[in-house]
Tab-separated table of C-alpha atoms and ligand atoms in Angstrom:
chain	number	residue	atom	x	y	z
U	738	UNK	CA	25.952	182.835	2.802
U	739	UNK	CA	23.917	185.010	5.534
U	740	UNK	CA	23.474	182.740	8.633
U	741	UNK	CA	21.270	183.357	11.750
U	742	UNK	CA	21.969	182.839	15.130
U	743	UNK	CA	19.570	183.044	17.771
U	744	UNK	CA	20.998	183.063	21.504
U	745	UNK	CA	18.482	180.419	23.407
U	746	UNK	CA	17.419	178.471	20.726
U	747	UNK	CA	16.822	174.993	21.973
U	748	UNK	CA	13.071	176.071	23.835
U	749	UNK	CA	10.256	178.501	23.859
U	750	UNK	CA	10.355	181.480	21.944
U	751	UNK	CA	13.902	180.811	20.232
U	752	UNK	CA	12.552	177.529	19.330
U	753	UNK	CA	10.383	178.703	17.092
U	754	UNK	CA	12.175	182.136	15.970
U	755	UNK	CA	15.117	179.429	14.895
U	756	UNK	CA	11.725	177.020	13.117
U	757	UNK	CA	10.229	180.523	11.577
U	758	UNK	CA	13.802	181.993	10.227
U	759	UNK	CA	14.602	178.751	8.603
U	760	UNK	CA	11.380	179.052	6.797
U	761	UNK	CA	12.341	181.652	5.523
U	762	UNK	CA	15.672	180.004	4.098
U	763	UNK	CA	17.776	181.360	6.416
U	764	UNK	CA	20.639	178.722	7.656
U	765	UNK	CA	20.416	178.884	11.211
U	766	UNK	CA	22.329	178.362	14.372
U	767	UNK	CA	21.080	177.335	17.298
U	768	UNK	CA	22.467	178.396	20.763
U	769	UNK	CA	21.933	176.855	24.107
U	770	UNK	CA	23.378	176.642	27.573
U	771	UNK	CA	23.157	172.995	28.548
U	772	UNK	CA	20.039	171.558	27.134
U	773	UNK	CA	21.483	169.752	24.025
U	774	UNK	CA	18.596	167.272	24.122
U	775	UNK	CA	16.162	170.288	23.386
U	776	UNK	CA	18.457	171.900	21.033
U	777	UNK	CA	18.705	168.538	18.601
U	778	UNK	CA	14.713	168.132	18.648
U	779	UNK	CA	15.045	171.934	17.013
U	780	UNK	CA	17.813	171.114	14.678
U	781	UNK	CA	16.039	168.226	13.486
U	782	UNK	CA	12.791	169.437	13.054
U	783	UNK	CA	14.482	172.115	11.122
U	784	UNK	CA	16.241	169.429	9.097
U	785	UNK	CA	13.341	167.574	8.319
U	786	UNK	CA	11.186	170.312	7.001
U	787	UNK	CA	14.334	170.424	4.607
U	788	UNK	CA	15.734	173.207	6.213
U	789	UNK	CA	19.158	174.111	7.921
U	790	UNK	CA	20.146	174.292	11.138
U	791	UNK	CA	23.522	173.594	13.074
U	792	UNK	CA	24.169	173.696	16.815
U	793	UNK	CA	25.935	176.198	18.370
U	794	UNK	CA	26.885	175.509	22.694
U	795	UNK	CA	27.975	178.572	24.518
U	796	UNK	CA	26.629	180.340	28.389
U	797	UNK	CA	26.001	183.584	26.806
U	798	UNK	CA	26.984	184.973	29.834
U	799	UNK	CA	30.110	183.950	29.845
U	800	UNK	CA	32.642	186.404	27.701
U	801	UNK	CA	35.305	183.367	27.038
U	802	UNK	CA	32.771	181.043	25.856
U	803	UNK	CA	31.332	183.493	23.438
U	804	UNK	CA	34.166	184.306	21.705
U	805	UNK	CA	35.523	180.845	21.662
U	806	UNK	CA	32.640	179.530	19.702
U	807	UNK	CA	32.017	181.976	17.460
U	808	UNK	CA	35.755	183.052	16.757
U	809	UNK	CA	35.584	178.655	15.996
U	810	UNK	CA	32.403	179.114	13.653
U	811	UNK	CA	34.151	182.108	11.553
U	812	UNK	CA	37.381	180.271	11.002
U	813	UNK	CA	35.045	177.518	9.566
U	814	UNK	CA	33.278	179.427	7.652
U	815	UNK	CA	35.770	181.860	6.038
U	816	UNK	CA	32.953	183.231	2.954
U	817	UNK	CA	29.733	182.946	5.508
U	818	UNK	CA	28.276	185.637	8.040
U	819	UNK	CA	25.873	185.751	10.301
U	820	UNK	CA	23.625	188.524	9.532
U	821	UNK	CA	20.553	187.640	11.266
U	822	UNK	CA	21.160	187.988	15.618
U	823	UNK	CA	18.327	187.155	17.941
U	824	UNK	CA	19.857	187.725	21.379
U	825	UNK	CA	17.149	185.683	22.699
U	826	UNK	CA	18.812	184.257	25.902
U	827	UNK	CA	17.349	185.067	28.728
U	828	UNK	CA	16.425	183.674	32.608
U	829	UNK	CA	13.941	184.476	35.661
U	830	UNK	CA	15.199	184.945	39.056
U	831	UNK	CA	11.822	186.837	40.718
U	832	UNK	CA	11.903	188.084	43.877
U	833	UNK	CA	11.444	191.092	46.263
U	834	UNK	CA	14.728	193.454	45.965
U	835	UNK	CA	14.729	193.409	50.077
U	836	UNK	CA	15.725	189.582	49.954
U	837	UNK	CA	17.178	189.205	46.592
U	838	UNK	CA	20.644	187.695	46.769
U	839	UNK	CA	23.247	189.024	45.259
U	840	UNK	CA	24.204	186.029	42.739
U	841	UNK	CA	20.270	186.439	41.344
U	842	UNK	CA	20.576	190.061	40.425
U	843	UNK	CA	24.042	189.462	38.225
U	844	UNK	CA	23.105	186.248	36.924
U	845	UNK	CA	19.458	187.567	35.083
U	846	UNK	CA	21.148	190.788	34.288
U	847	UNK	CA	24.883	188.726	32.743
U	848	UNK	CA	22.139	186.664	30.996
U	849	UNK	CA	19.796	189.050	29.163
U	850	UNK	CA	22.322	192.477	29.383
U	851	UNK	CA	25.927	190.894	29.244
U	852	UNK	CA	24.363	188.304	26.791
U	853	UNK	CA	23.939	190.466	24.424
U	854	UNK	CA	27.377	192.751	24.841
U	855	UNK	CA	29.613	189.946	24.262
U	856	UNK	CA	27.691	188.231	21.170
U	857	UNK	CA	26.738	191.626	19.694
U	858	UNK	CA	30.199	192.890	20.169
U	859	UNK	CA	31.549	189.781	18.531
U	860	UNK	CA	29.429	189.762	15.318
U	861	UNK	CA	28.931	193.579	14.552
U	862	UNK	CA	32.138	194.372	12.751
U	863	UNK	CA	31.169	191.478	10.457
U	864	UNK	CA	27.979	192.783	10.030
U	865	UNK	CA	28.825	196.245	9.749
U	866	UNK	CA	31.486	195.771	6.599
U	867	UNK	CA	29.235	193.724	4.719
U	868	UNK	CA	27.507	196.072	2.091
U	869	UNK	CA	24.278	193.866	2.634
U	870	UNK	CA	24.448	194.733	6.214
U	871	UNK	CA	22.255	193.017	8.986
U	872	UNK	CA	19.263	192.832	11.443
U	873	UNK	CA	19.823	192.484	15.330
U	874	UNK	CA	16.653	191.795	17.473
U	875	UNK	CA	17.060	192.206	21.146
U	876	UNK	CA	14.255	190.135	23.111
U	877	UNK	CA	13.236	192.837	25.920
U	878	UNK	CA	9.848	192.379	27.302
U	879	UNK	CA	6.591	194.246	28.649
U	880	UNK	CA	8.148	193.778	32.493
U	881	UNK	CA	11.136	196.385	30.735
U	882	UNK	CA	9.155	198.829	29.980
U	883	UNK	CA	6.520	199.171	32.739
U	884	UNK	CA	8.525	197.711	35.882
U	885	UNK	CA	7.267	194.481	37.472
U	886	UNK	CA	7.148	193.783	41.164
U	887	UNK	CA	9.172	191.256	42.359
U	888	UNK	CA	11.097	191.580	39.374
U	889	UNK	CA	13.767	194.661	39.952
U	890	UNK	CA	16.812	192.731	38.379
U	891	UNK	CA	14.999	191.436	35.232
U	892	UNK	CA	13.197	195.326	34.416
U	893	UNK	CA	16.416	196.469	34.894
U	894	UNK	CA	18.109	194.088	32.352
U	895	UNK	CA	15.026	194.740	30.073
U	896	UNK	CA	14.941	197.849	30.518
U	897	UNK	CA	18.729	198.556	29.589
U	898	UNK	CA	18.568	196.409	26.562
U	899	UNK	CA	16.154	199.012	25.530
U	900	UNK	CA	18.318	201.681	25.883
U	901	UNK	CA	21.284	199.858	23.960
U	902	UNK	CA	18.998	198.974	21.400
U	903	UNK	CA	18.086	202.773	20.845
U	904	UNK	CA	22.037	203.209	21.190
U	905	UNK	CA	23.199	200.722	18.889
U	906	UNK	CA	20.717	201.382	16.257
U	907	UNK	CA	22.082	205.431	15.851
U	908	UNK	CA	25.715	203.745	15.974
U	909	UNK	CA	24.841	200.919	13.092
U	910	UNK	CA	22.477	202.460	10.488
U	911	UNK	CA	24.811	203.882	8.445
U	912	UNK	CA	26.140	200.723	7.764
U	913	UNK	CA	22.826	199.303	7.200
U	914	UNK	CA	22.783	197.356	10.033
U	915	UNK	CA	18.745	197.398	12.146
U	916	UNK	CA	18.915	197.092	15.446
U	917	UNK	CA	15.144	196.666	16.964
U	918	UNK	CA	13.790	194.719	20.303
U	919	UNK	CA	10.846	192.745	20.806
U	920	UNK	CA	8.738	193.325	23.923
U	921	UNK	CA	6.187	190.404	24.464
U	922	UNK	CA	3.753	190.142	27.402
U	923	UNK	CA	2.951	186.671	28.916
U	924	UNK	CA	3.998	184.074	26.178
U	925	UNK	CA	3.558	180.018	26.826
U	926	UNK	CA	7.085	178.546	27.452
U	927	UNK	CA	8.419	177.040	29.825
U	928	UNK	CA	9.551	180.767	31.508
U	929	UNK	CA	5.870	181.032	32.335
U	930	UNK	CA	4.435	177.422	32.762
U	931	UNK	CA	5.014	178.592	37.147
U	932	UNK	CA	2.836	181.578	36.886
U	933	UNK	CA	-0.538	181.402	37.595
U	934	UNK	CA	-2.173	181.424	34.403
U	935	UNK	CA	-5.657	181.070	34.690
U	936	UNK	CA	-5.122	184.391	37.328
U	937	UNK	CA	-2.901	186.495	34.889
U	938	UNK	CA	-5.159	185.820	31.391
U	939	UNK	CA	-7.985	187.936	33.458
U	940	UNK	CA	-5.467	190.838	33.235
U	941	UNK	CA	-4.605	190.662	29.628
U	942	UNK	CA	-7.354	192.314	27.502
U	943	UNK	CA	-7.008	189.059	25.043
U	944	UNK	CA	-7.613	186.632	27.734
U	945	UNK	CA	-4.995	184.192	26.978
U	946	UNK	CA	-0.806	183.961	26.560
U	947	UNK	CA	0.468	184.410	23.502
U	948	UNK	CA	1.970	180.891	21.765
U	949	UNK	CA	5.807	181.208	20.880
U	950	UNK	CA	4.931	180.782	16.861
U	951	UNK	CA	3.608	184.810	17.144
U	952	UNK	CA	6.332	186.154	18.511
U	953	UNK	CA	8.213	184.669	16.290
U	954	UNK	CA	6.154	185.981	13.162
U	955	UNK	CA	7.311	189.505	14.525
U	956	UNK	CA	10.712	188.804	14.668
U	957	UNK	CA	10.982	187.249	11.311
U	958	UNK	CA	8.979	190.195	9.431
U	959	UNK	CA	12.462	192.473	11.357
U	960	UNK	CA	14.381	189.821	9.598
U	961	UNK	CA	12.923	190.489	6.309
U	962	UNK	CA	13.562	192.845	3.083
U	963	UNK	CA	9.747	194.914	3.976
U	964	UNK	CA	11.453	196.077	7.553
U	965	UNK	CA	14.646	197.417	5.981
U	966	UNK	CA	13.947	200.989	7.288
U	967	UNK	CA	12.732	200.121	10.911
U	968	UNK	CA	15.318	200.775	13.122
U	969	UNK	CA	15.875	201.205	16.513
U	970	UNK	CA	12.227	200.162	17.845
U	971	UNK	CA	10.464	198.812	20.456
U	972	UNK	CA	7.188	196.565	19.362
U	973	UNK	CA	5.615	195.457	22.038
U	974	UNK	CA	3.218	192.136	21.487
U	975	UNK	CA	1.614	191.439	24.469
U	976	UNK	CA	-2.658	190.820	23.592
U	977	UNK	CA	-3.355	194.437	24.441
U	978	UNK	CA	-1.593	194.525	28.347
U	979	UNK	CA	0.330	197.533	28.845
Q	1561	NAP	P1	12.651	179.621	28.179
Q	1561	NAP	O1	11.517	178.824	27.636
Q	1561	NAP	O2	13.000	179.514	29.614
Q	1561	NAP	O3	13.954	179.294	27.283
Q	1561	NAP	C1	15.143	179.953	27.588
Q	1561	NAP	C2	16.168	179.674	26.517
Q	1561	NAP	O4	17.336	180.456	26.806
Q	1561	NAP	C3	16.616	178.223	26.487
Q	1561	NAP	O5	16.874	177.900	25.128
Q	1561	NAP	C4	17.912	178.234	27.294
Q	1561	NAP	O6	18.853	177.239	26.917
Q	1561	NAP	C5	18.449	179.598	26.907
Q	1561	NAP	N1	19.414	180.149	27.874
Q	1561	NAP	C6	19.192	180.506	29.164
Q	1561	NAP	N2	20.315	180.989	29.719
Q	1561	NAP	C7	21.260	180.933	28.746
Q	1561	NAP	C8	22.635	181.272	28.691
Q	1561	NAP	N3	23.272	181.791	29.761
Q	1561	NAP	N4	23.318	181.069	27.533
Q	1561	NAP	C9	22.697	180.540	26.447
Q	1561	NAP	N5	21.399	180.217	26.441
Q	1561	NAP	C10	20.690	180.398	27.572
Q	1561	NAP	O7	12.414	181.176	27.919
Q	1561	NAP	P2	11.433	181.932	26.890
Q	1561	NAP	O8	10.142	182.151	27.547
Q	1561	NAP	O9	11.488	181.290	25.562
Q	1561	NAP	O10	12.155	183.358	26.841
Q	1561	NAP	C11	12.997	183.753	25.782
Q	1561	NAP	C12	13.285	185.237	25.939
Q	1561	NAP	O11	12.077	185.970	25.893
Q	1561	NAP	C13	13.949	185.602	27.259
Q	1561	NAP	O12	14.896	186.624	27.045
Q	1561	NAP	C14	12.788	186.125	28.088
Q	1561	NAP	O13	13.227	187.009	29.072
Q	1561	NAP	C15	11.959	186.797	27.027
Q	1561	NAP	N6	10.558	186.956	27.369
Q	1561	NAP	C16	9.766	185.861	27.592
Q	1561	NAP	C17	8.433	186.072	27.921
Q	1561	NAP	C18	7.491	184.928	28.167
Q	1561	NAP	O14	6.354	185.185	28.575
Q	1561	NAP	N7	7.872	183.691	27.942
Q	1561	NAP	C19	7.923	187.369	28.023
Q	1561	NAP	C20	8.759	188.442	27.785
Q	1561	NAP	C21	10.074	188.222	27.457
Q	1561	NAP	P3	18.840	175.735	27.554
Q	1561	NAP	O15	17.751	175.001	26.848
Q	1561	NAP	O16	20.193	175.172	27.252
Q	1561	NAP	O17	18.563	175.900	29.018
């Protein structure tokens, strides 16, 4: 059995990646940090729509966690693999570099960079010796690509996971694994629920967020059999700001 894991499951946009995937019939496991409250509401919603879902608790950022649970989940599932990886994960810490302590740079970038070393790293030789392979999709974001003030140590975790996205997908292929990353403007979670909103829409040529469900559309066409040649992409989805 192929499972799917996305990293940051239990709100916003891995809420409904993990609601979308199991659509799709995809068993799915849902990570979170320490909201377990959230992260039931999305296994049973899942459950209820007669799909499947399990829990899966781990910080992401932290290396022994990681490999704790998903070393446990293997050895439970000796025949199963998880094929499908949203590293998803991912925090805010804004502020101007000139007063931006030191413990908010390393915790966005062990969140959204690290993250995804130590979960990738974990489920890749899996993926990679499986002859049906598997589909990674790094969540990156517009602030990667262009640079955001007030925002140095998130673009610069953004920005690398587009580099090791460009990386990993040369390294993979050959074993049919897609590696691809997802690069959405303003979306309505709870990330973005502090921003001014009715200020930002003006900028974005669309004139609203984007809701959760679209992203998660894009992720789950990555997932499918029609994007089995894309590799090693950035698609932005951001209403037309750039
Ligand atoms: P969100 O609503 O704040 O949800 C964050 C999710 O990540 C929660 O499920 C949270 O778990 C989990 N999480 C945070 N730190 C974690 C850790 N160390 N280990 C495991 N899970 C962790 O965020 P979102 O807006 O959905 O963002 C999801 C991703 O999209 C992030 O990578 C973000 O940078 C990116 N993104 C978002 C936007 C946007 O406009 N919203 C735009 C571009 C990119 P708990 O529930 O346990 O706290």
């Amino acid at each position: 059995m192929k499972y799917a894991l996305v990293t940051g499951g239990s709100r916003g946009l891995g809420r409904a990646i993990c609601c979308k995937l199991a659509k799709m019939g995809i068993p799915v496991l849902i990570n979170y940090q320490s909201n377990q409250q959230a992260a039931e509401e999305v296994r049973d919603a899942i459950q209820s729509e007669g799909g499947s879902a399990a829990l899966i608790q781990f910080n992401v950022a932290n290396k022994d966690e990681v490999m704790a649970a998903l070393n446990q989940w293997e050895q439970e599932h000796p025949d199963d693999y998880i094929a499908y990886l949203v590293n998803n994960a991912g925090i805010r810490r804004d502020n101007v570099m000139f007063m931006m302590p030191e413990e908010d740079w390393n915790a966005v970038i062990d969140t959204s960079l690290n993250g995804f070393f130590y979960v990738t790293r974990q489920l890749l030789p899996k993926m990679m010796m499986r002859k049906h392979g598997g589909r990674i999709i790094n969540m990156t974001s517009l602030s990667g690509l262009k640079g955001m003030a007030g925002q140095t140590n998130y673009c610069a975790a953004k920005a690398a996971l587009i580099g090791a996205t460009r990386a990993l997908a040369q390294e993979a292929a050959v074993r049919n694994v897609t590696v691809n990353a997802v690069a959405p403007g303003f979306i309505e979670t709870d990330m973005t629920k502090d921003l001014p909103q009715e200020e930002l829409k003006q900028l974005v040529p669309m004139k609203r967020f984007g809701k959760p469900e679209e992203v998660a559309s894009l992720v789950a066409f990555l997932c499918s059999d029609e994007a089995s040649y894309i590799t090693g992409e950035v698609i932005s989805i951001n209403g037309g700001l750039y």
